[in-house]
Amino acid sequence: MSTEHTKLVVIGGGPGGYAAAFLAADLGIETTLVDLDVNPGGVCLFRGCIPSKALLHVAKVLSESRDAKDIGIDFGTPNINLDKVRTWKDKVVSQLTGGLGQLCKQRKINFIQGRAMFTSSDAVNIKKVDGTEMSLTFDHAVLATGSTPVTLPFAPPSARILDSTTALNLEDIPEKFLVVGGGYIGLELGTVYCELGSKVTIVETMPVLLPGVDRDLGVILENRMKKHFSAIKVNTKVSKMDEIKDGIRVTFQDQDGNISTEDYNKVLVSIGRKPNSKNLGLENTKVKVTDRGFVQVDAQRRTTDPKIYAIGDIAGDPMLAHKASHEGRVAVEAIAGHKVAFEPQAIPAVVFTDPEIAWAGITEHEAAAQGRAIKVVKFPWGASGRAVTLNRTDGLTKLIIDPETERILGVSICGSGAGEMISEGVLALEMGMVASDLKLSIHPHPTLSETMMETAEIFFGQSTHVYRPKKS
Ligand code: FAD
């Protein structure tokens, strides 16, 4: 077995790992990147963010052409060529991951396709995909092995029970499709299958979909989903699943203990993700792992083993690609000796359903839990000229403001394109903006982004399009 040395080894080539490796190379650090896939990209590009958003684009084309009937255009029933949809989605993935492979080469990063495992605090063993093995010693390591879907222990092994990865393969459009779990991944993939023609049911153990998300926004989404989805079962858990001739027989139990069964052609289980911290040889290092399986890190993303850093899904919530990338850059800067810490004012989150939901900073619920005095201002999209021209008034822009300092503490948006709009909120939070900064920034007309400015105007009781005088 050969032994080599590298200054920095990054284990895992997802958005955390490749962002870290690329920055390290840009800073002149000799870098090795190890991943199981043929190119960098990780879950995000191969089996997560990117393929799901490609399919959600397909869903949006379908829903917009269906809704066009309301404004006088009837495209008729769409003819869906599933093979072509799948091929296009796969092309999007290979184009982006292939591009990352090229960027890796241009930066002269040593990319190794294989599985890495720590043998000590300064060495990993790599089982390459070609069957050979090597030992790699390092000055520093960045651990970025991400996460995998949580499974239901009682689910029988069946090709009809999908996780997020197999659901993205889009083998067929099942007639009756059950999504177990009302989190963002379940709702996004449920939206895809619903628009492609499946009768979709969502089941969630909590009283609402997207538990933890601001209810003012969640309700708007739920109202639209109720129109298009077959059923939404909340306060209900799945207690059993059995394979039957053409599908899966699912047993439900509601909060009163009532049992019912129903048959589905396919079931997607999306009940959460768990960090990939097992089988990494961490017991051969000084790295500590929390009860939930996350690697313990400090503000620079250094683990309890001084040479080893951890970033992304393995280093804790929120499990989001942009949080992983940012952490990756912080860890590499720390390794390069820069004075740096991971201390964002806000990590935005987006649910790419229809309508989208996006938020950054503190939510109303979090402020209440902290006993913090806040002022909440809301701009309903019915008052937005742009929303009316788009025939999409099902939206709301909401600001959480400190009543004393007038500083913006949180931004929540529901509506078409909310995912693009939230960046203005992130900027407002990072720059420590006060409400009048937003109010006095001229926003282009007619755009949905004007709702940000007008929500700030409401704070002062001066919104042009919403009459809500300030109480003295
Ligand atoms: P990952 O992207 O999980 O990558 C880890 C990599 O490490 C993988 O390639 C894995 O093969 C490799 N690896 C694991 N063990 C080893 C080993 N021992 N040796 C070598 N390599 C190893 N996030 C968003 O921000 N926006 C979204 O819209 C979004 N949509 C999503 C949709 C779906 C369906 C899913 C499943 C996830 C989505 N996410 C989204 C979450 C996002 O994908 C993750 O937060 C992100 O990929 C985490 O990045 P990471 O760098 O931590 O690791």
mmCIF file of C-alpha atoms in Angstrom, residues 212-217 359-378 396-401 409-412:
data_model
loop_
_atom_site.group_PDB
_atom_site.id
_atom_site.type_symbol
_atom_site.label_atom_id
_atom_site.label_comp_id
_atom_site.label_asym_id
_atom_site.label_seq_id
_atom_site.Cartn_x
_atom_site.Cartn_y
_atom_site.Cartn_z
ATOM 1 C CA GLY A 212 -41.144 25.285 13.109
ATOM 2 C CA VAL A 213 -41.871 27.511 10.112
ATOM 3 C CA ASP A 214 -43.778 30.772 10.726
ATOM 4 C CA ARG A 215 -47.489 29.907 10.622
ATOM 5 C CA ASP A 216 -48.466 33.078 8.738
ATOM 6 C CA LEU A 217 -46.423 31.701 5.851
ATOM 7 C CA TRP A 359 -36.861 33.316 6.010
ATOM 8 C CA ALA A 360 -33.743 34.702 7.646
ATOM 9 C CA GLY A 361 -32.955 35.919 11.124
ATOM 10 C CA ILE A 362 -35.291 35.585 14.071
ATOM 11 C CA THR A 363 -38.873 34.379 13.617
ATOM 12 C CA GLU A 364 -41.870 35.680 15.544
ATOM 13 C CA HIS A 365 -42.095 32.344 17.348
ATOM 14 C CA GLU A 366 -38.405 32.407 18.355
ATOM 15 C CA ALA A 367 -38.718 35.989 19.622
ATOM 16 C CA ALA A 368 -41.716 34.989 21.762
ATOM 17 C CA ALA A 369 -39.810 31.992 23.150
ATOM 18 C CA GLN A 370 -36.946 34.326 24.102
ATOM 19 C CA GLY A 371 -39.377 36.815 25.665
ATOM 20 C CA ARG A 372 -37.965 39.455 23.356
ATOM 21 C CA ALA A 373 -39.932 42.632 22.613
ATOM 22 C CA ILE A 374 -40.570 42.865 18.880
ATOM 23 C CA LYS A 375 -42.805 44.651 16.426
ATOM 24 C CA VAL A 376 -44.180 42.512 13.604
ATOM 25 C CA VAL A 377 -45.186 44.137 10.330
ATOM 26 C CA LYS A 378 -46.811 42.296 7.423
ATOM 27 C CA LEU A 396 -46.923 37.767 2.481
ATOM 28 C CA THR A 397 -43.795 39.715 3.398
ATOM 29 C CA LYS A 398 -43.134 40.023 7.092
ATOM 30 C CA LEU A 399 -40.512 41.910 9.068
ATOM 31 C CA ILE A 400 -39.607 41.396 12.706
ATOM 32 C CA ILE A 401 -38.268 44.679 14.057
ATOM 33 C CA LEU A 409 -34.204 41.245 13.311
ATOM 34 C CA GLY A 410 -35.957 38.858 10.958
ATOM 35 C CA VAL A 411 -37.479 38.613 7.496
ATOM 36 C CA SER A 412 -40.020 36.007 6.393
#
